[in-house]
XYZ file of C-alpha atoms in Angstrom:
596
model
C -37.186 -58.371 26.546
C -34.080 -58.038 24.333
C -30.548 -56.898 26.158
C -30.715 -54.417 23.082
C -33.595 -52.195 24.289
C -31.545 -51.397 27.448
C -28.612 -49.952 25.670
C -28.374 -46.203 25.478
C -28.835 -44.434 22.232
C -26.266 -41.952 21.022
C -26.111 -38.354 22.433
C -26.962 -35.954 20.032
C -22.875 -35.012 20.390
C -21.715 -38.012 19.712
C -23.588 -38.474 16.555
C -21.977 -34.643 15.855
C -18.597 -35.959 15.990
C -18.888 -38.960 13.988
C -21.035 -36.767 11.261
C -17.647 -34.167 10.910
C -15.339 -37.352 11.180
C -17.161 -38.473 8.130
C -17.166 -35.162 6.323
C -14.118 -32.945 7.446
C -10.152 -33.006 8.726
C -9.656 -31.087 11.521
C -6.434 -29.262 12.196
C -4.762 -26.376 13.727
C -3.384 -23.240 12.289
C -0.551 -21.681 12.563
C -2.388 -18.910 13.916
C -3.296 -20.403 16.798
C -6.705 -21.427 15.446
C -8.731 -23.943 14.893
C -10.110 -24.966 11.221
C -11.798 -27.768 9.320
C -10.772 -28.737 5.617
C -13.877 -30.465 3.743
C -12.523 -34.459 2.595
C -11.907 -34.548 -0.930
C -13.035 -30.971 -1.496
C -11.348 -27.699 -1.876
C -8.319 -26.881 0.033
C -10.342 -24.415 2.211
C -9.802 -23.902 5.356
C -12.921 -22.578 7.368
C -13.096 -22.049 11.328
C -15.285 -24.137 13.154
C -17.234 -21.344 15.432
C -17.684 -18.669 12.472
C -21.073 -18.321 11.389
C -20.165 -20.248 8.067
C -17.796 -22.706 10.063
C -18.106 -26.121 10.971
C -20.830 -25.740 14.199
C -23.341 -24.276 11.594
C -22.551 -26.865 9.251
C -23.155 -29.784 11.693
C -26.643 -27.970 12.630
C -28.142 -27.967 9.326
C -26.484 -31.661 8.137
C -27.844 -32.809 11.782
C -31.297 -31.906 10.898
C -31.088 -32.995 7.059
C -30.272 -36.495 8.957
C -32.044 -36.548 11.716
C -35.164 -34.246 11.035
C -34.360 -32.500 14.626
C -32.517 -29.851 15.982
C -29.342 -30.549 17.509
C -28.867 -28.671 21.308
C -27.074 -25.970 21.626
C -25.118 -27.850 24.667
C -24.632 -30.496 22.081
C -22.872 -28.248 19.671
C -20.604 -26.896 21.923
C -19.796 -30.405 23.601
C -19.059 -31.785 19.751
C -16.830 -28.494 19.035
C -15.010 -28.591 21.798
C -13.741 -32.049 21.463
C -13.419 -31.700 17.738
C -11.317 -28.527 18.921
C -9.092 -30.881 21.114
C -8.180 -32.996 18.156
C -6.605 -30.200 16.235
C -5.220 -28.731 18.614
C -3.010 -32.471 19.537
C -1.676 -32.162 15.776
C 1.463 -30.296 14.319
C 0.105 -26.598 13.468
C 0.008 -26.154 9.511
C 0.476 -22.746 7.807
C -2.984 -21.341 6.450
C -2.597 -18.733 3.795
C -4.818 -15.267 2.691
C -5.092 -14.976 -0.903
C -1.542 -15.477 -1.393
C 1.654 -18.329 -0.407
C 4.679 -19.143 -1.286
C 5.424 -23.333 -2.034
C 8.762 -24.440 -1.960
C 9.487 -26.941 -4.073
C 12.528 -28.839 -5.471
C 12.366 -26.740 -8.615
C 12.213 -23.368 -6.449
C 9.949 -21.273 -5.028
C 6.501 -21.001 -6.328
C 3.752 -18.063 -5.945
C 0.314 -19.923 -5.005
C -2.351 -17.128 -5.257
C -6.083 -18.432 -4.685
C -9.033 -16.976 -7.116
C -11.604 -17.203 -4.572
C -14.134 -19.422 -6.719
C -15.844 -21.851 -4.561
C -14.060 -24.123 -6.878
C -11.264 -23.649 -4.968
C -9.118 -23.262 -8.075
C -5.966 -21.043 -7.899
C -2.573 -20.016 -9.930
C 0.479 -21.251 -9.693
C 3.714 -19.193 -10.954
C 7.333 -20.222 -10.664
C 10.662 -19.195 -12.555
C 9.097 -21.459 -15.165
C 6.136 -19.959 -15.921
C 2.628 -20.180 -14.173
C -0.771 -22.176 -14.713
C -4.169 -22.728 -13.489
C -4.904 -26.003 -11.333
C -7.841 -27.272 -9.638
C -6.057 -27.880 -6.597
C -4.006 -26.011 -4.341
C -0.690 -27.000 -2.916
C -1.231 -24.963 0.212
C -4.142 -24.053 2.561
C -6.246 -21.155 2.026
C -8.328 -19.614 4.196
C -11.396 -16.895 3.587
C -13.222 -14.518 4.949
C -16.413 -12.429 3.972
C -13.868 -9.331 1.898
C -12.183 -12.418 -0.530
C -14.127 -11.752 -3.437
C -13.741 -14.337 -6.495
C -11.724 -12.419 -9.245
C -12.028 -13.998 -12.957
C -9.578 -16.220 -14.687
C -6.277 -14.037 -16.507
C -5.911 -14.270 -20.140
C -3.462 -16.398 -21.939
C 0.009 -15.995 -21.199
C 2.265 -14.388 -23.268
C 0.851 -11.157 -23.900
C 2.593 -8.789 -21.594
C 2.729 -5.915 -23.667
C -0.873 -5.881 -24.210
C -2.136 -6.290 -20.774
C 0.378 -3.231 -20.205
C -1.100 -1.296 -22.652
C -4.362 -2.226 -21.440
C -3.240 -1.469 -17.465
C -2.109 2.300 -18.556
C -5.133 3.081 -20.174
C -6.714 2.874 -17.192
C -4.229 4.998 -15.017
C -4.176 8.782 -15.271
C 0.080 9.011 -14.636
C 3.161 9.502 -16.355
C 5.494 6.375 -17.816
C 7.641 7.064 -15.131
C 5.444 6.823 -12.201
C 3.130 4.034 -14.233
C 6.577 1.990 -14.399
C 6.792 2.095 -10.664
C 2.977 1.062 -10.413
C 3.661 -2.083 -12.600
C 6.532 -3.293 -10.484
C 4.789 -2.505 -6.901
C 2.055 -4.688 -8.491
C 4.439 -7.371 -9.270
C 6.097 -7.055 -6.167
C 2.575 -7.564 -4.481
C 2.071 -11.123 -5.658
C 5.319 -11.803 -3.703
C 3.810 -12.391 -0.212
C 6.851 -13.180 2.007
C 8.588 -9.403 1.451
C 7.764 -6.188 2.742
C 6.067 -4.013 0.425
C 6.052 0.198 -0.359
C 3.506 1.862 0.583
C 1.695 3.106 -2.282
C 0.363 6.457 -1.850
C -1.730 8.248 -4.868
C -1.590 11.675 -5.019
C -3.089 14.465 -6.623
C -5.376 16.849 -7.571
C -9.551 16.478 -6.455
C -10.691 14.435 -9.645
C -7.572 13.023 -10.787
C -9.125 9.319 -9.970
C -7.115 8.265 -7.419
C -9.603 6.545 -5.664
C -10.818 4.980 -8.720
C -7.318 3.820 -10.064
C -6.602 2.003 -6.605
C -9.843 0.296 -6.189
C -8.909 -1.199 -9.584
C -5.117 -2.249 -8.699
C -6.629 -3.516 -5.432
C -8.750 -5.604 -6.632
C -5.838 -6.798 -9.949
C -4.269 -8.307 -6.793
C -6.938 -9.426 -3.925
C -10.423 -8.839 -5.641
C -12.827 -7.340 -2.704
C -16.116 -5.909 -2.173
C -14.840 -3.086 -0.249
C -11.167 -2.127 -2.151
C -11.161 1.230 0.097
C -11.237 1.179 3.728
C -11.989 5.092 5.713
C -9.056 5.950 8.173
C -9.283 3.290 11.093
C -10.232 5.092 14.473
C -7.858 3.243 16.797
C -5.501 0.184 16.389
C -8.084 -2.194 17.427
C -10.366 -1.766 14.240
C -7.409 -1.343 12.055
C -6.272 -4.875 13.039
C -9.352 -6.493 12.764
C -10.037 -5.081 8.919
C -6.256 -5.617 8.039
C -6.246 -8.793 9.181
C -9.170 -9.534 6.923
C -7.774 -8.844 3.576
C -4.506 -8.573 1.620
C -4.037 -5.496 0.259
C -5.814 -2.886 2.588
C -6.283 0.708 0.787
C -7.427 3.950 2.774
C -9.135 6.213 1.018
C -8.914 10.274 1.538
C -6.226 10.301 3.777
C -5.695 13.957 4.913
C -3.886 13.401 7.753
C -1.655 10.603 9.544
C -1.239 10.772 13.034
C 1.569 9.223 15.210
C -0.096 5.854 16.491
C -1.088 4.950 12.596
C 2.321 6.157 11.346
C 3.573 3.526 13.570
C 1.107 0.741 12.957
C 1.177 1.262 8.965
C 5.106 0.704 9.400
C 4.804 -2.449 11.386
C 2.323 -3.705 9.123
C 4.420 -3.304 5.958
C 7.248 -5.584 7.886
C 4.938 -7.913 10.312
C 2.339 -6.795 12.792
C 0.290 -8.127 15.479
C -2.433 -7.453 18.025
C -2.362 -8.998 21.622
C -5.698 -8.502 23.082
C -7.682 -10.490 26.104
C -9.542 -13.425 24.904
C -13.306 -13.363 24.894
C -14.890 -14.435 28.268
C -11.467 -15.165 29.496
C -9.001 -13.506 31.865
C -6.165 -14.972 31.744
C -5.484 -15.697 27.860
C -5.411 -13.803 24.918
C -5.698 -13.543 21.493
C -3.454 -12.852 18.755
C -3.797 -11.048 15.523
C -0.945 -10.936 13.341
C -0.084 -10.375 9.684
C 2.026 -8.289 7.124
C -0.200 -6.885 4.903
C -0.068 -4.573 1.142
C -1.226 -0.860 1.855
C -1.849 1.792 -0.046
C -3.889 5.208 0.551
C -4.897 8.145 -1.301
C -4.568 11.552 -0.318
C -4.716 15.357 -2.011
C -1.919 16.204 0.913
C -1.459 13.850 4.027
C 0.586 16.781 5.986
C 3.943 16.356 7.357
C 4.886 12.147 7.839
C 7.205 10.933 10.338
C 10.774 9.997 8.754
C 10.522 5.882 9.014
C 6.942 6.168 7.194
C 8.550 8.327 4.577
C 10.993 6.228 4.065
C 8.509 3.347 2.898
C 6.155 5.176 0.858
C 6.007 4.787 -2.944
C 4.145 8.025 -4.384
C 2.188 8.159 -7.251
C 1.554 11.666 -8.969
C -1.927 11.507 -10.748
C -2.798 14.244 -13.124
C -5.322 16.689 -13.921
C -7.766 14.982 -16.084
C -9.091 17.461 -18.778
C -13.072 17.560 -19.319
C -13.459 16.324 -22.658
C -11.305 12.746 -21.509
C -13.267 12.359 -18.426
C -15.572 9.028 -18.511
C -18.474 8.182 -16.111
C -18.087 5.411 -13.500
C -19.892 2.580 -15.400
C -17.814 3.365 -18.386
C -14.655 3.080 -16.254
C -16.102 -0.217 -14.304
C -16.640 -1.898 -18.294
C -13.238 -1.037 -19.012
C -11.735 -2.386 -16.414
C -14.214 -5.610 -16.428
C -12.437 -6.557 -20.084
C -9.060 -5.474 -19.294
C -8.614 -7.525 -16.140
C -7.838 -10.836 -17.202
C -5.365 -9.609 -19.653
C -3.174 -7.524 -17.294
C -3.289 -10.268 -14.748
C -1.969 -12.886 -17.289
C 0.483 -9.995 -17.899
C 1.516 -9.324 -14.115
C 1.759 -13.426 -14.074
C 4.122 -12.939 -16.817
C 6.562 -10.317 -15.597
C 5.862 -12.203 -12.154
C 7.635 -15.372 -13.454
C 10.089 -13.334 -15.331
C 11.541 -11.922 -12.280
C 11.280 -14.889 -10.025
C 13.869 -16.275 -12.451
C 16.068 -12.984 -12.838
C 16.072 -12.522 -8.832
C 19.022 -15.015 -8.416
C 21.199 -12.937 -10.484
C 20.065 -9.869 -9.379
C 22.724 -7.893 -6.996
C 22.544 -4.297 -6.052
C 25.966 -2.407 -4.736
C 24.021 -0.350 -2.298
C 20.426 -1.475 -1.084
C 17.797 1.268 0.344
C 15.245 0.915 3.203
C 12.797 -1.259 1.248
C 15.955 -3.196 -0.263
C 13.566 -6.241 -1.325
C 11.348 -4.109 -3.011
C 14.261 -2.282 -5.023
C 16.159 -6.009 -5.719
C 12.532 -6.467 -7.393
C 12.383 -3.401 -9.718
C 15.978 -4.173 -10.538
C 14.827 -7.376 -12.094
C 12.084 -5.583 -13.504
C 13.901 -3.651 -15.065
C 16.697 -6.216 -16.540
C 13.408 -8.011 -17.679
C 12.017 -5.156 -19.247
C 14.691 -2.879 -20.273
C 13.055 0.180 -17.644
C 14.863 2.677 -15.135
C 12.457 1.963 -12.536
C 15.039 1.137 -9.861
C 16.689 4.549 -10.767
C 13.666 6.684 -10.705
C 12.614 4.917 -7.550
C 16.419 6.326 -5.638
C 15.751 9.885 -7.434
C 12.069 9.995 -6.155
C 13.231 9.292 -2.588
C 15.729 12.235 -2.848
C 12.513 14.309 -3.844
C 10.703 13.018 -0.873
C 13.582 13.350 1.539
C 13.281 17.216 0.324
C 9.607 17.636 0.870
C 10.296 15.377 3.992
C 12.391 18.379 5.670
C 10.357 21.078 4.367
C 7.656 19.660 7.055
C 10.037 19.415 9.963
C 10.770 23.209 10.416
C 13.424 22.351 13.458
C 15.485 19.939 10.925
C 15.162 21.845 7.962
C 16.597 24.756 10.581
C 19.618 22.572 11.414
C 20.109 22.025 8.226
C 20.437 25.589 7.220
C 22.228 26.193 9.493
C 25.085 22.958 9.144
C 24.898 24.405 5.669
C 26.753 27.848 6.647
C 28.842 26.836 8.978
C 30.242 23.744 7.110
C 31.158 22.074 9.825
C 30.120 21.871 13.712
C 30.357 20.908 16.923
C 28.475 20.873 20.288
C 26.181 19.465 22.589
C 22.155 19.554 21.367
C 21.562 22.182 24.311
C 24.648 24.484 22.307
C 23.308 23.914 19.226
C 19.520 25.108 20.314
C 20.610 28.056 21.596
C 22.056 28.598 18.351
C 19.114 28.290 16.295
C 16.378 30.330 18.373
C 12.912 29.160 18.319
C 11.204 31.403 15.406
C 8.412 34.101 17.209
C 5.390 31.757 16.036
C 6.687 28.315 18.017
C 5.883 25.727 15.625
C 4.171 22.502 17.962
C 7.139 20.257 16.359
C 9.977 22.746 17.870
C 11.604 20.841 20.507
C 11.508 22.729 23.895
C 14.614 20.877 25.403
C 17.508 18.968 23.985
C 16.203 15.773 25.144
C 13.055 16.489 22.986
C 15.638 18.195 19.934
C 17.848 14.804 20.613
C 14.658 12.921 19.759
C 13.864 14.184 16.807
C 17.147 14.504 15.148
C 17.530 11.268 15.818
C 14.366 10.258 14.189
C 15.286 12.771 11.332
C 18.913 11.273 10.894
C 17.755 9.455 7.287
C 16.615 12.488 5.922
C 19.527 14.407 6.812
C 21.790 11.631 5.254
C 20.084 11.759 2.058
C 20.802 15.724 1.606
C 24.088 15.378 2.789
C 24.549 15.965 6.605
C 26.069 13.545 8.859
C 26.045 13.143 12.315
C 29.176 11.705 14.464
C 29.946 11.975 17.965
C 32.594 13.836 18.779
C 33.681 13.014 22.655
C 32.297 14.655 25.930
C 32.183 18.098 26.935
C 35.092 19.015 29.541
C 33.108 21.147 32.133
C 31.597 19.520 34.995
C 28.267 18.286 33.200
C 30.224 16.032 30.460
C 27.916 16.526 28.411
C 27.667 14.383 24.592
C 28.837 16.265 21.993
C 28.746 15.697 18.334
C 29.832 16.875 14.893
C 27.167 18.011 12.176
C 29.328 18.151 8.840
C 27.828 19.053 5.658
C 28.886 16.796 2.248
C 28.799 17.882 -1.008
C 26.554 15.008 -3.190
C 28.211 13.822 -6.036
C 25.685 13.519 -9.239
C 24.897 10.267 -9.716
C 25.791 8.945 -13.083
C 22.875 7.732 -15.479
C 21.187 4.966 -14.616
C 22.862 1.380 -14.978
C 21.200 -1.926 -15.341
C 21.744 -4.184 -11.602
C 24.858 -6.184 -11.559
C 24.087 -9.573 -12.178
C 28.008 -10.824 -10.330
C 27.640 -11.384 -6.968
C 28.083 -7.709 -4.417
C 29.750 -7.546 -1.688
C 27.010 -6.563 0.972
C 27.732 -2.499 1.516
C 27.964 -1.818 5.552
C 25.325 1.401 5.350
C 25.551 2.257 9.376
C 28.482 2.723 11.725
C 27.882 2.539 15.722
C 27.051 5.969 16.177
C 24.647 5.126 19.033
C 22.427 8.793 18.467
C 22.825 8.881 14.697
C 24.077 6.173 12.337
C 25.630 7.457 9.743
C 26.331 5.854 6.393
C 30.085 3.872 6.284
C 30.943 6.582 3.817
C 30.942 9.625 6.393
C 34.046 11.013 7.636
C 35.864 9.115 10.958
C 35.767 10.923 14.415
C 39.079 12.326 13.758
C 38.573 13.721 10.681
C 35.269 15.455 12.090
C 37.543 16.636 14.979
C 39.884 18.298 12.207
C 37.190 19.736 10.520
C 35.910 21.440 13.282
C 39.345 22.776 14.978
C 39.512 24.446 11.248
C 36.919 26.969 12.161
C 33.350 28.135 10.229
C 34.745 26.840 6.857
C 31.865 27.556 4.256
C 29.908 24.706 3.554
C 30.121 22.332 0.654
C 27.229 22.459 -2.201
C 24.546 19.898 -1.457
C 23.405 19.202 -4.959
C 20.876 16.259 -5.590
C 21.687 14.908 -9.094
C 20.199 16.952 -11.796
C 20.091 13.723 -14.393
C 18.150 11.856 -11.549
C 15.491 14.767 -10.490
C 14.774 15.709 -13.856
C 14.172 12.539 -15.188
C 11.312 12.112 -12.202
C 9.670 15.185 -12.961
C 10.103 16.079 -16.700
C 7.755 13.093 -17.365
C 5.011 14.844 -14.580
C 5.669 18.022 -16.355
C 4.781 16.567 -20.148
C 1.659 14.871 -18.836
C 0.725 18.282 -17.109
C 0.653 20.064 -20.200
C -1.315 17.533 -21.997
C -3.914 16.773 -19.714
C -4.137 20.324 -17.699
C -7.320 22.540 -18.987
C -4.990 25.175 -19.368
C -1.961 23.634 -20.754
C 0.586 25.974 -19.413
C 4.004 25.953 -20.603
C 7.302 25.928 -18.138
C 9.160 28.889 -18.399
C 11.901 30.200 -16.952
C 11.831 30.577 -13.276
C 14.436 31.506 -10.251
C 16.509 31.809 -8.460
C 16.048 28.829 -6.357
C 15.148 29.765 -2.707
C 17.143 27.347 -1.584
C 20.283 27.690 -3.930
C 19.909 30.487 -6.006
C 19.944 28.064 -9.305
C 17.531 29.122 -11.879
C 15.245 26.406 -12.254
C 12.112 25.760 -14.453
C 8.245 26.390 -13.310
C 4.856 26.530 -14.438
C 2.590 29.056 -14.115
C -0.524 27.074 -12.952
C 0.040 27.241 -8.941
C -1.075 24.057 -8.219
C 1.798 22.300 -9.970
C 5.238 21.639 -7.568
C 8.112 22.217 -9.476
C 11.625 20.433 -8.337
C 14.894 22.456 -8.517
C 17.420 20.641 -10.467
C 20.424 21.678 -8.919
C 19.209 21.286 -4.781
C 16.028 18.766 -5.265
C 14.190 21.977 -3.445
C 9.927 21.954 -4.235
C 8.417 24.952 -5.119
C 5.079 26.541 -6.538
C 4.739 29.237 -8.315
């Protein structure tokens, strides 16, 4: 008998292993996962224990081979030593629908078209084309839906055209649209949060399922309101852009969450069948939501929306779904290649691009500014006035604030500890559930308030400790008069000097601009001294609204004309209103909202 016969066969995992050797790289993420990339194939990366990953893979080649079914025991024993061998290498980054590739030229935007192709764009300062193979690693999962090929370049103004045909807003707020979309093929920045507003059938939800999908084509563009962080973590992590869909209300734990998310988030959680590891689910995502009235926000959230005033639609211009869903179908590739256009436009302004004050979202605003050098726009401009607006409506919702407020207001100037200055403005007979019922709770929530009472003029500095026996903190409320800001100027293109925006003020920091301790001290040994105007610029507001209040009267079913309204409620101004009482109209003088 031959030696041969008595050697042993292969295991079934063995001839596993050598199969994926021969078909697949294996290599870890810098997720903390595990994925195989197919040899000479797309570069897709695709898990090994998914249902489309690698183990399913081996089972079906195994039995093309073989004409047998490979063991479950066999499976596992091939993964996990496949699993060992990427986990030995150097983790790589692995990319969802969009990367950034550095290069020697710059940095490029890689942005995959989810074809099985594996074909993708790449834009730079330079310009941007379609290639066959990507630079980076992609990875998919089952909501990265292929989206079609854009147009030639060189069109912009067409695609534009195209791209506000399809949005029911004014040229001011559709400007802002077309630069959060270009800032949303910029993955490594924090984004706005774009929130559509409006009246029922103003197609909000329609318009965002389209810019969605301009920017990470899905099957599901609109997400419902996540029930607990858990779920929203496992469907943001998914996708993108992530857009929730009739939001009427925000409470505190997704306030948080969509904030995080707009910078970086993550989700520790145990690992399966495991008690003593964990896994990890982290990502910065693009949101947006839509929302007839999402109720009163908390101050950091309001601070990174972007809203978007959609307007009545009048019968005779409304279309049916299909006909909005053909539309759309032509236009697409042409306002891509135009995005890809203004994309690589501002890639190359950005260098020069140098702001002397920076908001919140100060990428996002060093973006527009670009935009708007690029384009010749105000968007940067009406971006700072609309925040003023929303700093306004902001207060309105926070009955103890907008209390202070009123109060800083009359007296000019003040000082005292938070228990002082709650026993000077008594709760009101109906307790709102926001009033604070103690000055740690009041302490809180000025402190979480602070930005909006910057932005209409109120600054907070401390001011020493009491001298009775309870030392208690005290601080200075002052109220500033806001100088009109002049009209809008394109971004320096000179290099700024970086403006200091906070001072140390541990409970409220206050903007470098706001009077010293002393001079807060002086102010307040002066007495009650009547307080300053707070006027919002009238140039800014106007400009933000006047193009809300031209659309209203063309596409309202009633058309109603502004007349002459007033006095202000807030400043006695006169002001101008409509008469249809669903339409806010914006004092120019104090920034104040009201309906008629």
């Amino acid at each position: 008998m031959s030696g041969n016969s008595d050697e042993k066969k292969p295991s079934q995992a063995t001839l596993l292993i050598e199969m994926a050797d021969r078909r697949v790289d294996v290599i870890a993420g810098g997720d903390g996962r595990t994925y195989a990339v197919r040899r000479g194939g797309p570069r897709i990366a695709f898990p090994l224990l998914r249902k489309d990953g690698l183990r399913a893979q081996l089972a079906r080649q195994y039995y093309a081979e073989h004409h047998s079914v490979p063991s479950q025991s066999a499976l596992t024993d091939a993964i996990s030593v496949l699993e060992g061998r990427a986990m030995d290498q150097e983790p790589q980054p692995i990319h969802l629908r969009l990367a950034t590739h550095r290069t020697d030229d710059g940095d490029q935007v890689v942005i995959d078209l989810g074809t099985p192709d594996g074909r993708c764009v790449v834009a730079g300062p330079r310009g941007w084309h379609i290639t066959d193979r990507s630079p980076v690693l992609f990875r998919r999962t089952k909501l990265t839906t292929p989206m079609s090929d854009p147009g030639p370049a060189g069109h912009t103004d067409q695609g534009l055209a195209a791209l506000r045909g399809l949005l029911n807003v004014d040229e001011h707020h559709f400007r802002l649209i077309v630069g959060w979309l270009v800032a949303a093929l910029m993955p490594d920045i924090p984004h706005p949060i774009l929130a559509a507003k409006g009246e029922q059938g103003t197609g909000k939800s329609t318009a965002l399922a389209m810019l969605i999908n301009l920017v990470d084509a899905s099957p599901a563009p609109l997400r419902s309101l996540p029930k607990d962080i858990k779920t929203w973590a496992t469907v943001a992590s998914a996708s993108w852009a992530v857009c929730l869909d009739n939001v009427s209300t925000i409470p505190m734990w997704l306030s948080d969450t969509l904030c995080k998310a707009v910078t970086g988030d993550g989700l520790v959680d145990r690992a399966l069948y495991s008690d003593d590891d964990v896994s990890v689910l982290s990502f910065r995502r693009l949101i947006a939501l839509t929302s007839i009235d999402t109720g009163s926000l908390a101050s950091d959230l309001s601070e990174r929306m972007l809203t978007a005033e959609f307007l009545p639609i009048k019968s005779a211009a409304r279309r049916t779904d299909a006909e909005v869903k053909d539309a759309y179908a032509r236009a697409a590739p042409g306002i891509r290649s135009a995005l890809l256009d203004l994309l690589c436009k501002v890639l190359a302004e950005l260098p020069r691009t140098h702001l002397d004050e920076l908001p919140r979202m100060a990428d996002f605003a060093r973006i527009l500014g670009a935009l708007d050098r690029v384009m010749g726009w105000d968007t940067l401009h009406t971006y700072r006035a609309a925040s003023q607006v929303s700093s306004s409506d902001l207060l309105d919702a926070k009955p103890f604030t907008s209390a202070v407020a009123d109060f800083i207001d009359q007296q000019g100037t003040w000082t005292g500890s938070i228990s002082e200055l709650l026993e000077q403005i008594p709760a009101p007979e109906v307790r709102p559930r926001s009033w604070p019922i103690d000055a740690t709770r009041a302490s809180g929530q000025l402190k979480r308030d602070a930005p909006v009472l910057r932005d209409i003029g109120i600054t907070v500095e401390k001011a020493g400790r009491s001298q009775d026996r309870h030392r208690r903190q005290l601080y200075t409320f002052t109220a500033h008069a806001i100088a009109s800001e002049p009209a809008a100027q394109p971004p320096q293109r000179e290099e700024a000097t970086d403006t200091d925006l906070t001072s140390q003020n541990e409970l409220f920091p206050v903007r470098s601009a706001a009077p010293s301790g002393a001079e807060a001290g002086s102010a307040a040994s002066a007495g009650s001294a009547s307080a300053p105007a707070r006027t919002t610029s009238s140039t800014a507001v106007l400009e933000a609204v006047e193009g809300a209040e031209a659309g209203f009267s063309q596409l309202s079913e009633s058309g109603p004309d502004p007349v002459e309204g007033g006095p202000c409620t807030s400043c006695g101004a006169p002001f101008r209103r409509f008469e249809a009482t669903t339409h806010p109209t914006v004092c120019s003088s104090c920034a104040h909202r009201h309906r008629s």
